[in-house]
Coordinates of C-alpha atoms in Angstrom, one line a residue:
X253 CA -45.0 235.0 53.9
X254 CA -47.0 237.6 54.7
X255 CA -47.2 238.2 58.7
X256 CA -44.9 235.6 59.1
X257 CA -43.2 237.3 62.0
X258 CA -38.8 234.8 61.7
X259 CA -38.1 235.9 65.2
X260 CA -41.0 234.7 66.6
X261 CA -41.4 231.1 64.3
X262 CA -38.4 229.9 63.1
X263 CA -40.0 226.7 62.9
X264 CA -42.6 227.7 60.7
X265 CA -40.2 229.4 59.2
X266 CA -37.9 226.5 58.0
X267 CA -40.2 225.0 57.8
X268 CA -41.5 227.4 54.9
X269 CA -38.0 227.2 53.4
X270 CA -37.9 223.6 53.7
X271 CA -41.2 223.4 51.1
X272 CA -40.4 226.2 48.8
X273 CA -36.6 224.3 47.8
X274 CA -38.9 220.9 47.3
X275 CA -41.5 222.9 45.4
X276 CA -38.3 223.8 43.7
X277 CA -36.6 220.2 43.3
X278 CA -39.8 219.3 42.3
X279 CA -39.5 222.0 38.7
X280 CA -36.2 221.2 38.2
X281 CA -36.5 220.3 34.2
X282 CA -36.1 217.2 33.6
X283 CA -31.7 216.3 31.8
X284 CA -29.4 214.0 30.4
X285 CA -26.1 213.9 32.0
X286 CA -23.2 211.6 31.8
X287 CA -19.9 211.0 34.1
X288 CA -17.0 208.7 33.5
X289 CA -18.9 207.0 30.3
X290 CA -22.5 206.3 32.6
X291 CA -25.2 208.2 31.9
X292 CA -28.7 209.5 33.5
X293 CA -31.8 210.9 33.4
X294 CA -32.2 213.9 36.0
X295 CA -35.9 214.1 37.0
X296 CA -37.2 216.3 40.3
X297 CA -33.2 216.2 40.5
X298 CA -32.4 212.1 40.9
X299 CA -31.0 210.2 38.3
X300 CA -34.2 207.8 37.4
X301 CA -34.8 204.9 34.8
X302 CA -37.2 204.9 32.7
X303 CA -38.9 201.1 33.2
X304 CA -41.6 202.0 30.4
X305 CA -44.2 200.7 27.9
X306 CA -44.9 201.9 24.8
X307 CA -48.9 201.7 23.9
X308 CA -50.9 201.2 20.7
X309 CA -50.1 203.9 16.9
X310 CA -53.8 204.8 17.4
X311 CA -54.8 204.5 21.6
X312 CA -53.1 208.0 23.1
X313 CA -56.6 209.1 23.3
X314 CA -57.8 209.3 27.2
X315 CA -60.7 206.9 26.1
X316 CA -58.1 204.0 25.2
X317 CA -55.4 204.7 28.1
X318 CA -58.3 203.2 30.3
X319 CA -57.9 199.3 29.4
X320 CA -53.8 200.1 29.3
X321 CA -53.3 201.4 33.0
X322 CA -54.2 198.1 35.3
X323 CA -51.7 196.7 33.0
X324 CA -49.1 199.5 33.8
X325 CA -49.5 198.6 37.2
X326 CA -49.1 195.7 37.1
X327 CA -45.6 195.9 35.7
X328 CA -44.9 198.7 38.3
X329 CA -43.3 200.9 35.2
X330 CA -42.4 204.5 36.0
X331 CA -43.4 205.9 32.4
X332 CA -45.5 204.9 29.8
X333 CA -45.1 206.7 25.7
X334 CA -47.9 208.0 24.3
X335 CA -48.1 209.6 21.2
X336 CA -49.8 213.1 19.8
X337 CA -50.8 213.2 17.2
X338 CA -50.9 215.9 14.5
X339 CA -52.8 215.9 13.1
X340 CA -56.2 215.9 16.5
X341 CA -53.5 218.8 17.8
X342 CA -54.0 221.1 14.4
X343 CA -57.0 220.5 12.5
X344 CA -57.0 224.0 10.6
X345 CA -54.4 225.8 10.0
X346 CA -53.3 227.4 12.7
X347 CA -56.3 226.6 15.3
X348 CA -54.2 223.9 18.6
X349 CA -56.4 221.5 20.1
X350 CA -54.7 220.2 23.5
X351 CA -57.1 218.6 25.1
X352 CA -55.8 215.9 24.3
X353 CA -52.6 215.9 25.5
X354 CA -54.7 217.7 29.1
X355 CA -56.2 214.5 29.5
X356 CA -52.8 212.4 29.1
X357 CA -51.7 214.5 31.6
X358 CA -54.5 214.6 33.8
X359 CA -54.7 210.3 34.2
X360 CA -51.0 210.2 34.5
X361 CA -50.9 212.3 37.1
X362 CA -53.6 210.4 38.3
X363 CA -52.1 206.9 38.1
X364 CA -48.5 208.9 39.6
X365 CA -47.4 207.6 35.8
X366 CA -44.7 209.7 34.3
X367 CA -45.1 209.9 30.3
X368 CA -43.0 210.8 26.9
X369 CA -44.5 212.3 24.5
X370 CA -43.6 211.5 20.6
X371 CA -45.1 213.9 18.0
X372 CA -45.9 212.2 15.7
X373 CA -45.5 215.1 13.0
X374 CA -44.8 215.0 8.9
X375 CA -43.1 211.4 9.8
X376 CA -45.1 208.2 11.3
X377 CA -42.9 204.2 10.0
X378 CA -40.9 206.6 6.8
X379 CA -45.2 207.9 6.2
X380 CA -47.1 210.9 6.1
X381 CA -50.0 209.7 8.0
X382 CA -50.5 211.4 11.0
X383 CA -50.6 215.3 9.4
X384 CA -53.3 217.1 9.1
X385 CA -56.2 217.0 5.4
X386 CA -55.2 220.7 5.2
X387 CA -51.3 219.6 4.9
X388 CA -52.4 215.9 2.9
X389 CA -55.1 217.8 0.4
X390 CA -52.6 220.8 -0.4
X391 CA -49.8 219.1 -2.6
X392 CA -49.1 222.8 -3.9
X393 CA -48.9 224.1 -0.4
X394 CA -47.1 221.5 1.0
X395 CA -45.4 219.2 -1.8
X396 CA -44.2 215.5 -1.8
X397 CA -41.5 213.7 -2.4
X398 CA -41.0 213.1 -5.8
X399 CA -39.6 210.1 -8.4
X400 CA -37.4 210.2 -10.9
X401 CA -40.5 210.4 -13.1
X402 CA -42.4 213.5 -10.7
X403 CA -44.5 211.1 -9.9
X404 CA -45.3 211.7 -5.3
X405 CA -45.3 209.3 -3.0
X406 CA -47.0 209.1 0.1
X407 CA -44.2 211.1 1.8
X408 CA -44.1 214.7 2.4
X409 CA -39.9 216.2 1.1
X410 CA -38.1 217.2 3.6
X411 CA -36.5 219.5 1.1
X412 CA -39.4 221.5 1.0
X413 CA -39.2 225.2 3.5
X414 CA -43.1 225.4 3.2
X415 CA -43.2 221.3 5.2
X416 CA -41.0 222.8 7.7
X417 CA -42.6 225.6 8.9
X418 CA -45.4 223.6 9.6
X419 CA -44.5 220.4 11.4
X420 CA -41.7 224.1 13.3
X421 CA -45.1 225.9 14.3
X422 CA -46.9 222.8 16.2
X423 CA -43.9 221.5 17.8
X424 CA -43.5 224.5 19.0
X425 CA -46.6 225.3 20.0
X426 CA -47.2 221.7 22.1
X427 CA -44.1 222.8 23.9
X428 CA -45.3 225.3 25.1
X429 CA -49.2 224.2 26.0
X430 CA -46.6 221.8 28.0
X431 CA -44.8 224.4 28.9
X432 CA -47.5 225.8 31.1
X433 CA -49.7 223.0 31.2
X434 CA -46.7 220.8 33.3
X435 CA -45.1 222.6 35.3
X436 CA -44.4 219.7 37.5
X437 CA -43.1 218.2 34.5
X438 CA -45.0 214.7 33.9
X439 CA -43.9 214.5 30.6
X440 CA -40.1 213.4 30.8
X441 CA -39.4 213.2 27.5
X442 CA -40.2 213.9 23.7
X443 CA -39.7 211.7 20.7
X444 CA -39.4 213.6 17.2
X445 CA -41.6 211.8 15.0
X446 CA -41.4 209.1 14.7
X447 CA -38.9 206.1 12.5
X448 CA -38.1 209.3 9.9
X449 CA -37.2 209.0 6.6
X450 CA -38.4 208.0 3.5
X451 CA -40.1 203.9 2.1
X452 CA -40.9 204.5 -1.8
X453 CA -37.8 206.2 -2.4
X454 CA -34.8 206.5 -1.8
X455 CA -34.2 210.1 -1.5
X456 CA -36.7 213.5 -3.8
X457 CA -35.7 214.2 -6.3
X458 CA -38.2 217.1 -7.2
X459 CA -36.7 220.1 -9.0
X460 CA -35.7 222.0 -5.4
X461 CA -34.3 218.7 -4.3
X462 CA -31.9 217.8 -7.4
X463 CA -31.0 221.3 -7.5
X464 CA -29.3 221.3 -4.1
X465 CA -28.1 217.0 -4.6
X466 CA -26.8 218.7 -7.2
X467 CA -24.4 221.3 -5.9
X468 CA -21.1 221.5 -3.5
X469 CA -22.2 219.1 -0.4
X470 CA -22.1 221.7 2.4
X471 CA -18.4 222.7 4.0
X472 CA -20.4 221.8 7.2
X473 CA -21.5 218.5 6.7
X474 CA -17.4 217.9 5.3
X475 CA -15.8 218.9 7.9
X476 CA -18.0 217.1 10.4
X477 CA -17.2 213.4 8.2
X478 CA -13.6 214.8 8.1
X479 CA -13.5 215.1 4.1
X480 CA -11.5 217.5 2.2
X481 CA -11.4 219.5 -0.7
X482 CA -14.9 219.8 -2.3
X483 CA -18.1 218.4 -4.7
X484 CA -21.8 217.3 -5.3
X485 CA -22.7 214.7 -3.5
X486 CA -22.5 212.0 -6.7
X487 CA -18.5 213.0 -6.4
X488 CA -18.1 212.6 -2.9
X489 CA -20.3 210.2 -2.1
X490 CA -20.2 207.9 -4.0
X491 CA -23.0 205.1 -4.6
X492 CA -24.0 206.3 -0.6
X493 CA -24.4 210.6 -2.0
X494 CA -28.6 209.5 -2.5
X495 CA -29.5 208.2 1.0
X496 CA -26.2 210.9 2.4
X497 CA -28.6 213.8 0.9
X498 CA -31.5 212.0 2.1
X499 CA -30.2 211.6 5.5
X500 CA -28.6 215.4 5.9
X501 CA -32.2 216.3 4.9
X502 CA -34.1 215.0 6.6
X503 CA -31.4 215.2 10.2
X504 CA -31.3 219.2 9.7
X505 CA -35.4 219.0 9.4
X506 CA -35.8 217.5 12.5
X507 CA -33.5 219.3 13.7
X508 CA -35.0 223.0 12.8
X509 CA -37.9 220.8 15.5
X510 CA -36.5 219.9 17.6
X511 CA -34.6 223.9 18.0
X512 CA -37.6 225.0 17.6
X513 CA -39.6 223.0 20.3
X514 CA -36.6 223.7 22.6
X515 CA -36.4 227.5 22.5
X516 CA -40.4 227.2 24.4
X517 CA -39.0 224.1 26.3
X518 CA -36.0 222.5 26.6
X519 CA -37.0 218.5 27.9
X520 CA -34.8 216.4 26.5
X521 CA -35.0 214.8 22.5
X522 CA -34.6 211.5 20.7
X523 CA -35.5 210.6 17.0
X524 CA -36.4 206.8 16.8
X525 CA -34.5 204.3 14.0
X526 CA -36.3 201.7 12.3
X527 CA -32.6 198.9 12.1
X528 CA -31.4 199.2 8.7
X529 CA -31.7 195.3 8.5
X530 CA -34.4 194.4 11.5
X531 CA -35.3 190.8 11.0
X532 CA -32.3 189.0 8.8
X533 CA -28.3 189.4 9.6
X534 CA -25.9 189.6 7.8
X535 CA -28.3 191.2 4.7
X536 CA -28.5 193.1 1.9
X537 CA -30.8 195.9 2.5
X538 CA -32.2 198.7 0.0
X539 CA -32.9 202.6 1.2
X540 CA -36.3 204.1 0.8
X541 CA -37.7 200.0 0.3
X542 CA -36.7 197.6 3.2
X543 CA -36.0 200.2 6.0
X544 CA -36.9 204.5 5.6
X545 CA -34.0 206.2 3.8
X546 CA -33.0 209.2 5.1
X547 CA -33.5 207.8 9.3
X548 CA -31.1 207.3 11.9
X549 CA -29.6 204.4 10.5
X550 CA -26.2 202.9 12.7
X551 CA -25.4 204.2 9.1
X552 CA -25.7 207.8 8.2
X553 CA -25.5 208.6 12.4
X554 CA -22.2 211.1 12.2
X555 CA -23.9 212.5 9.7
X556 CA -27.4 212.6 11.6
X557 CA -25.4 214.0 15.0
X558 CA -23.4 216.0 13.0
X559 CA -26.8 217.9 11.1
X560 CA -28.4 217.3 14.8
X561 CA -26.9 219.0 17.9
X562 CA -30.7 219.7 19.3
X563 CA -31.7 215.7 19.3
X564 CA -30.5 214.4 22.2
X565 CA -30.2 211.2 21.1
X566 CA -30.6 208.1 18.5
X567 CA -32.8 204.9 20.2
X568 CA -33.1 202.2 17.9
X569 CA -36.4 200.2 17.8
X570 CA -35.5 196.7 18.1
X571 CA -36.9 194.1 16.7
X572 CA -34.5 190.9 16.0
X573 CA -35.3 187.8 16.4
X574 CA -32.0 186.8 18.7
X575 CA -30.1 188.0 21.6
X576 CA -26.8 188.4 20.0
X577 CA -27.9 190.5 17.2
X578 CA -30.4 192.6 19.8
X579 CA -27.3 193.2 22.0
X580 CA -25.1 193.6 19.2
X581 CA -27.6 196.7 18.3
X582 CA -27.5 197.6 21.7
X583 CA -23.4 198.3 21.2
X584 CA -23.7 200.0 18.2
X585 CA -25.9 202.6 19.2
X586 CA -24.2 202.9 22.7
X587 CA -22.1 205.1 22.1
X588 CA -20.0 208.6 24.0
X589 CA -22.0 211.7 23.1
X590 CA -24.6 209.6 22.8
X591 CA -26.3 207.4 25.6
X592 CA -28.3 204.6 24.7
X593 CA -32.1 204.1 24.9
X594 CA -34.9 201.3 24.1
X595 CA -37.8 203.0 23.1
X596 CA -39.3 200.1 21.3
X597 CA -38.8 197.0 21.7
X598 CA -40.7 193.9 21.5
X599 CA -41.9 191.8 24.0
X600 CA -45.6 192.2 24.3
X601 CA -47.0 189.7 21.4
X602 CA -45.3 186.7 19.8
X603 CA -42.8 187.6 16.9
X604 CA -42.2 185.3 14.9
X605 CA -38.6 183.5 15.3
X606 CA -38.6 184.8 18.4
X607 CA -37.5 184.1 22.6
X608 CA -37.0 185.3 25.6
X609 CA -38.2 188.8 25.4
X610 CA -37.7 188.2 29.4
X611 CA -34.1 189.4 29.0
X612 CA -34.1 192.0 26.4
X613 CA -34.6 194.1 29.8
X614 CA -32.1 193.0 31.6
X615 CA -29.8 193.1 28.9
X616 CA -30.3 196.6 28.7
X617 CA -30.1 197.8 32.5
X618 CA -26.5 195.9 32.3
X619 CA -25.0 197.6 29.1
X620 CA -26.1 200.8 31.4
X621 CA -29.0 201.9 29.4
X622 CA -30.6 205.0 30.6
X623 CA -35.1 204.0 29.7
X624 CA -36.3 201.0 28.5
X625 CA -39.9 200.1 26.8
X626 CA -42.2 197.7 25.1
X627 CA -44.1 197.9 22.7
X628 CA -47.7 198.2 22.3
X629 CA -48.8 197.7 26.0
X630 CA -52.9 197.2 24.9
X631 CA -51.5 193.1 23.5
X632 CA -50.7 192.2 27.2
X633 CA -53.9 190.0 28.5
X634 CA -53.0 190.2 31.9
X635 CA -55.2 187.5 32.2
X636 CA -54.8 185.5 29.8
X637 CA -50.7 185.2 30.4
X638 CA -49.2 182.4 28.6
X639 CA -45.5 181.3 30.8
X640 CA -43.3 183.6 27.5
X641 CA -45.6 187.2 28.9
X642 CA -45.9 186.0 32.3
X643 CA -41.7 186.0 32.7
X644 CA -42.3 189.2 31.3
X645 CA -44.0 190.5 33.8
X646 CA -42.5 189.5 37.1
X647 CA -39.0 190.7 35.3
X648 CA -40.3 194.3 34.9
X649 CA -42.3 194.4 38.1
X650 CA -39.1 193.0 40.3
X651 CA -37.3 196.4 39.2
X652 CA -40.4 198.4 39.0
X653 CA -40.1 197.2 43.1
X654 CA -36.9 200.0 43.4
X655 CA -36.0 201.6 40.1
X656 CA -35.3 204.6 42.2
X657 CA -33.0 202.9 44.3
X658 CA -31.7 201.1 40.5
X659 CA -30.9 204.1 38.9
X660 CA -28.9 205.5 41.8
X661 CA -27.1 202.0 41.7
X662 CA -26.7 202.5 38.0
X663 CA -25.4 205.8 37.5
X664 CA -23.2 205.3 40.3
X665 CA -21.4 202.7 38.6
X666 CA -22.3 199.7 41.1
X667 CA -24.6 197.9 38.7
X668 CA -24.3 194.1 37.1
X669 CA -26.7 192.6 34.8
X670 CA -26.3 188.1 34.9
X671 CA -28.1 186.7 31.6
X672 CA -29.2 182.8 30.5
X673 CA -28.6 182.4 27.1
X674 CA -28.6 179.6 24.8
X675 CA -25.3 177.5 25.3
X676 CA -24.1 179.2 28.9
X677 CA -24.5 177.9 32.4
X678 CA -23.4 180.4 34.4
X679 CA -21.9 183.9 34.6
X680 CA -19.9 185.4 36.7
X681 CA -19.3 189.1 38.3
X682 CA -17.4 190.3 39.6
X683 CA -16.9 193.7 42.5
X684 CA -13.6 195.5 43.6
X685 CA -13.0 196.0 47.5
X686 CA -14.4 199.6 46.9
X687 CA -17.3 197.9 45.9
X688 CA -17.1 199.0 41.8
X689 CA -18.3 196.1 39.8
X690 CA -15.0 194.6 37.0
X691 CA -14.5 193.4 33.9
X692 CA -14.1 190.4 33.3
X693 CA -12.7 190.4 29.6
X694 CA -14.4 188.5 26.5
X695 CA -14.7 185.1 28.5
X696 CA -17.0 185.5 30.4
X697 CA -18.2 182.2 31.9
X698 CA -14.8 181.4 33.0
X699 CA -14.8 180.8 36.6
X700 CA -12.4 183.7 36.9
X701 CA -11.5 187.2 38.5
X702 CA -9.5 190.2 38.3
X703 CA -6.9 190.0 41.0
X704 CA -8.6 193.5 42.5
X705 CA -11.6 191.4 42.7
X706 CA -12.5 191.2 46.4
X707 CA -15.8 189.0 45.6
X708 CA -16.2 187.1 43.1
X709 CA -20.2 186.2 42.0
X710 CA -21.4 183.2 39.8
X711 CA -24.6 183.3 38.6
X712 CA -26.1 180.0 37.6
X713 CA -28.8 179.4 35.8
X714 CA -31.0 176.0 35.8
X715 CA -30.3 172.5 34.7
X716 CA -27.1 173.7 35.6
X717 CA -27.3 173.2 39.7
X718 CA -24.8 170.9 41.6
X719 CA -26.5 169.0 43.6
X720 CA -29.5 170.6 42.0
X721 CA -31.7 170.8 45.8
X722 CA -32.5 174.1 44.3
X723 CA -36.9 174.1 45.1
X724 CA -38.1 177.8 44.7
X725 CA -35.7 178.1 40.9
X726 CA -36.9 174.4 39.7
X727 CA -40.3 174.1 40.2
X728 CA -41.2 177.3 38.9
X729 CA -43.1 178.3 35.8
X730 CA -40.6 180.1 34.0
X731 CA -37.5 177.7 34.0
X732 CA -38.1 175.7 31.2
X733 CA -37.7 178.9 29.2
X734 CA -33.8 179.3 30.0
X735 CA -34.5 183.8 30.2
X736 CA -32.6 183.3 34.4
X737 CA -31.6 186.8 35.6
X738 CA -30.1 188.2 38.1
X739 CA -29.0 192.0 38.9
X740 CA -26.3 192.6 41.9
X741 CA -25.6 196.6 43.1
X742 CA -23.1 197.3 45.7
X743 CA -23.5 198.9 48.6
X744 CA -20.6 199.2 50.4
X745 CA -17.7 197.4 49.9
X746 CA -19.5 193.8 52.2
X747 CA -23.1 194.6 51.2
X748 CA -25.1 194.3 48.1
X749 CA -28.2 194.4 46.4
X750 CA -29.8 191.5 44.8
X751 CA -32.5 191.0 42.3
X752 CA -32.9 187.3 40.6
X753 CA -35.1 185.7 38.5
X754 CA -34.8 181.6 38.1
X755 CA -31.3 181.7 39.0
X756 CA -28.9 180.5 41.5
X757 CA -26.5 183.2 43.2
X758 CA -23.1 182.8 44.9
X759 CA -20.8 185.0 46.5
X760 CA -17.4 183.6 46.7
X761 CA -14.5 185.2 47.5
X762 CA -10.5 185.8 45.2
X763 CA -9.1 182.3 43.9
X764 CA -6.2 183.1 45.4
X765 CA -7.9 184.7 49.2
X766 CA -5.7 183.3 51.4
X767 CA -6.9 179.8 52.4
X768 CA -10.1 182.5 53.6
X769 CA -13.7 180.8 53.3
X770 CA -16.6 183.5 52.3
X771 CA -19.8 183.5 55.2
X772 CA -23.1 185.5 54.5
X773 CA -24.0 187.2 58.1
X774 CA -27.3 188.1 56.2
X775 CA -29.6 187.9 53.4
X776 CA -32.9 190.1 53.8
X777 CA -36.2 189.2 51.5
X778 CA -37.4 193.2 51.9
X779 CA -38.7 196.6 49.6
X780 CA -37.7 200.2 48.4
X781 CA -40.6 202.6 50.2
X782 CA -39.3 205.3 48.1
X783 CA -36.0 205.1 48.7
X784 CA -36.4 203.0 52.8
X785 CA -35.6 199.6 52.9
X786 CA -37.9 197.9 54.9
X787 CA -36.6 193.6 55.4
X788 CA -39.5 191.6 55.7
X789 CA -38.0 187.8 56.3
X790 CA -34.6 186.5 56.9
X791 CA -33.3 184.5 54.5
X792 CA -30.8 180.7 56.1
X793 CA -31.0 177.4 56.1
X794 CA -32.3 176.1 52.3
X795 CA -32.5 179.2 51.4
X796 CA -29.6 179.7 51.3
X797 CA -27.2 176.5 52.1
X798 CA -26.5 176.4 48.6
X799 CA -25.9 179.7 47.3
X800 CA -29.6 182.4 47.0
X801 CA -32.1 180.3 44.5
X802 CA -34.6 182.6 42.8
X803 CA -38.1 181.2 41.0
X804 CA -39.8 182.8 38.6
X805 CA -41.4 185.6 40.7
X806 CA -38.1 187.1 41.4
X807 CA -37.0 188.4 45.4
X808 CA -35.0 191.4 46.8
X809 CA -33.1 190.6 48.9
X810 CA -29.5 191.9 50.6
X811 CA -26.9 190.5 51.2
X812 CA -24.6 191.1 54.1
X813 CA -21.2 189.3 53.4
X814 CA -18.3 188.1 55.7
X815 CA -15.3 185.7 56.4
X816 CA -13.6 183.7 58.2

């Protein structure tokens, strides 16, 4: 501000103050917020919906990412999830190499993309494969988990202080570096470890761990779980003692790692979860054999919430073969104080027994998720898209065309989705006069709406159209997949934003509307540039006579309704 004359150049002063305010806003720390049961990430002071994808496990290298950016841009992603490897970052104890992290930041900024960094430290999928060689080779200093017979497995003990200190020191160093290298917060969130817990043993049976197991359950955990009295783990938890002890051990360990990182840079942090029953449900599963024991599975949810306060949310990785189970997992993890984030979902490659990948993003959005990411972006071949993958691409790119507005409407509670499912030919949404969505109860396919509804929105999926004169949808390359999707959000009392794929959307008044008839006053197709709406054409005639007909690529509309 040297040389600025306050009195003689008020316009310049205002411009400078505005610039300073924008810079301050741009440097605001990303955070998770909850309000009225809804949650969002706040990024640069605004609601943010994390529309993302995760790269393959060994693709967090600048040279490998060169092949990923075209796919990310085709999908119109705003966020990429990329691993950071402890073995690369700290090749020798106490010597840190942040060159890969810096290159990731440079590439993301060049492509106008935000990042979620995945810390591959002590755990990666229930194993210790990404720890440095100096940890792997020194089993005396950095002990493994031991079986009852004293045999070690390929997992570091969560009960050994030296293991925790090494991981905690490395993660804190990473966060300290990000504080210096990333003041604009290209990195929005941190995943602390990856699918933590142990494969091979239900818990550590080393002498140190066994001593803790035989001792009284800590009082703070007893209080958190609303248990009275005292006793050893076996006495208090019975058949679940081993897994509960493992969850207590792992959650405390990861909480200490996250806590050390947040002291350097308090970004939102989460842990991801290998589901207790990932592929068949219901089914008996064995911790340590069928899934990592001690991880943040739904049965260990209360333990993790009690012992890991530095972790902002527990996030499910969902690889399940049917939509009913998929939505069940979402409901399990979406709890008060635990916003829904899906950091890994199947979607970029075939999966045995699974179809309808393209719908999962829209299920998550409708359930209020703060973010969603398919796994394995490297596997998406843009030049070899089959109908299933084309449907996935179309679904992402449609939402990616208006994510700022989408995020704001979702957090404001103005948005609903309708997604096609087997045996359901149509779904209905309802909005109050002020634009608030209304719940239809247990039967969302019924043609009924609450008495307080001002507008009914009926979403039909082919071939249920009657009459079937909907050339935009019936000729879609992906309509045969039965993956119709619609997003409807209220912009005002009678104005709506509608994004649809392979469906027909009709607006109607409530059944008891005093003889009034609904009419479309204006239907604009367009796009958003930031938060500014740019209309490109009006829909009418064939596009509106039987409702709004959406094809496989999808369209974005602003609809103004009236009545007569």
